Amino acid sequence: KPMNTGPQERAALQAETVYFDLDSSLIKSSEQPKLQRVAEYLTANPTHDILIEGHCDERGTEGYNMSLGERRALSAREYLASIGAPVHRVYTTSYGESRPAVEGSGEAVWAKNRRVEFVVVLPAQ
């Protein structure tokens, strides 16, 4: 089924942003509790969909980073599936390096930009 095209809610799951190591789409054990909370949110809100946005830091080519962002988003979706979340309501997209969480360069900045964010999509009104 197509994703809901209703209003988007970014704040609800902002605290569950999952961070990645350089050049990796592996879900680290330290990040797994965040995905557990996303799964619980999906179960508790059966009319809401979730869009997983994959992001990268500025290093690497634009094409490579679009691909890596997609792998990160799919990795998060696969993890949700593995813990029993209703992933028929979970969609993915990649923004590559185009939407940094933090501007600038250096490891402290890059670490915050290697992430997936969870956007709640509410039912169309």
GROMACS .gro file of C-alpha atoms in nm, residues 16-107:
model
   92
   16GLU     CA    1   1.522   0.783   1.879
   17THR     CA    2   1.757   0.905   1.602
   18VAL     CA    3   1.998   0.617   1.533
   19TYR     CA    4   2.365   0.696   1.470
   20PHE     CA    5   2.614   0.497   1.262
   21ASP     CA    6   2.987   0.444   1.236
   22LEU     CA    7   3.174   0.582   0.936
   23ASP     CA    8   3.087   0.404   0.610
   24SER     CA    9   2.857   0.162   0.795
   25SER     CA   10   2.489   0.071   0.790
   26LEU     CA   11   2.523  -0.172   1.083
   27ILE     CA   12   2.288  -0.109   1.375
   28LYS     CA   13   2.511  -0.085   1.682
   29SER     CA   14   2.393  -0.258   2.001
   30SER     CA   15   2.394   0.081   2.177
   31GLU     CA   16   2.132   0.204   1.927
   32GLN     CA   17   1.900  -0.099   1.945
   33PRO     CA   18   1.687   0.028   2.238
   34LYS     CA   19   1.588   0.327   2.023
   35LEU     CA   20   1.452   0.091   1.756
   36GLN     CA   21   1.266  -0.100   2.026
   37ARG     CA   22   1.091   0.226   2.121
   38VAL     CA   23   1.009   0.295   1.754
   39ALA     CA   24   0.854  -0.054   1.731
   40GLU     CA   25   0.650   0.015   2.046
   41TYR     CA   26   0.531   0.345   1.898
   42LEU     CA   27   0.414   0.169   1.581
   43THR     CA   28   0.223  -0.089   1.784
   44ALA     CA   29   0.064   0.178   2.006
   45ASN     CA   30  -0.037   0.398   1.709
   46PRO     CA   31  -0.191   0.164   1.448
   47THR     CA   32  -0.306   0.448   1.219
   48HIS     CA   33   0.040   0.606   1.187
   49ASP     CA   34   0.310   0.521   0.934
   50ILE     CA   35   0.680   0.588   0.981
   51LEU     CA   36   0.923   0.724   0.725
   52ILE     CA   37   1.287   0.638   0.795
   53GLU     CA   38   1.523   0.898   0.652
   54GLY     CA   39   1.882   0.790   0.592
   55HIS     CA   40   2.158   1.051   0.620
   56CYS     CA   41   2.537   1.069   0.578
   57ASP     CA   42   2.819   1.302   0.661
   58GLU     CA   43   2.976   1.518   0.389
   59ARG     CA   44   3.256   1.278   0.298
   60GLY     CA   45   3.215   1.056  -0.007
   61THR     CA   46   3.051   1.133  -0.340
   62GLU     CA   47   2.689   1.240  -0.361
   63GLY     CA   48   2.591   0.914  -0.533
   64TYR     CA   49   2.774   0.701  -0.280
   65ASN     CA   50   2.614   0.888   0.008
   66MET     CA   51   2.264   0.853  -0.139
   67SER     CA   52   2.324   0.478  -0.156
   68LEU     CA   53   2.469   0.462   0.197
   69GLY     CA   54   2.177   0.664   0.334
   70GLU     CA   55   1.938   0.415   0.173
   71ARG     CA   56   2.129   0.119   0.320
   72ARG     CA   57   2.110   0.280   0.665
   73ALA     CA   58   1.734   0.335   0.635
   74LEU     CA   59   1.680  -0.022   0.511
   75SER     CA   60   1.900  -0.158   0.790
   76ALA     CA   61   1.680   0.017   1.048
   77ARG     CA   62   1.366  -0.116   0.877
   78GLU     CA   63   1.508  -0.471   0.872
   79TYR     CA   64   1.592  -0.445   1.241
   80LEU     CA   65   1.235  -0.334   1.315
   81ALA     CA   66   1.107  -0.635   1.118
   82SER     CA   67   1.337  -0.867   1.314
   83ILE     CA   68   1.180  -0.757   1.644
   84GLY     CA   69   0.825  -0.799   1.516
   85ALA     CA   70   0.733  -0.441   1.427
   86PRO     CA   71   0.456  -0.396   1.165
   87VAL     CA   72   0.693  -0.291   0.886
   88HIS     CA   73   0.417  -0.279   0.625
   89ARG     CA   74   0.372   0.072   0.772
   90VAL     CA   75   0.743   0.165   0.753
   91TYR     CA   76   0.892   0.337   0.449
   92THR     CA   77   1.245   0.450   0.367
   93THR     CA   78   1.415   0.733   0.184
   94SER     CA   79   1.768   0.868   0.160
   95TYR     CA   80   1.888   1.227   0.169
   96GLY     CA   81   2.255   1.132   0.152
   97GLU     CA   82   2.458   1.431   0.267
   98SER     CA   83   2.199   1.693   0.158
   99ARG     CA   84   2.034   1.750   0.498
  100PRO     CA   85   2.302   1.764   0.767
  101ALA     CA   86   2.185   1.777   1.129
  102VAL     CA   87   2.490   1.988   1.208
  103GLU     CA   88   2.684   2.216   0.971
  104GLY     CA   89   3.062   2.208   0.953
  105SER     CA   90   3.342   1.954   0.944
  106GLY     CA   91   3.531   1.732   1.184
  107GLU     CA   92   3.448   1.407   1.361
   0.00000   0.00000   0.00000
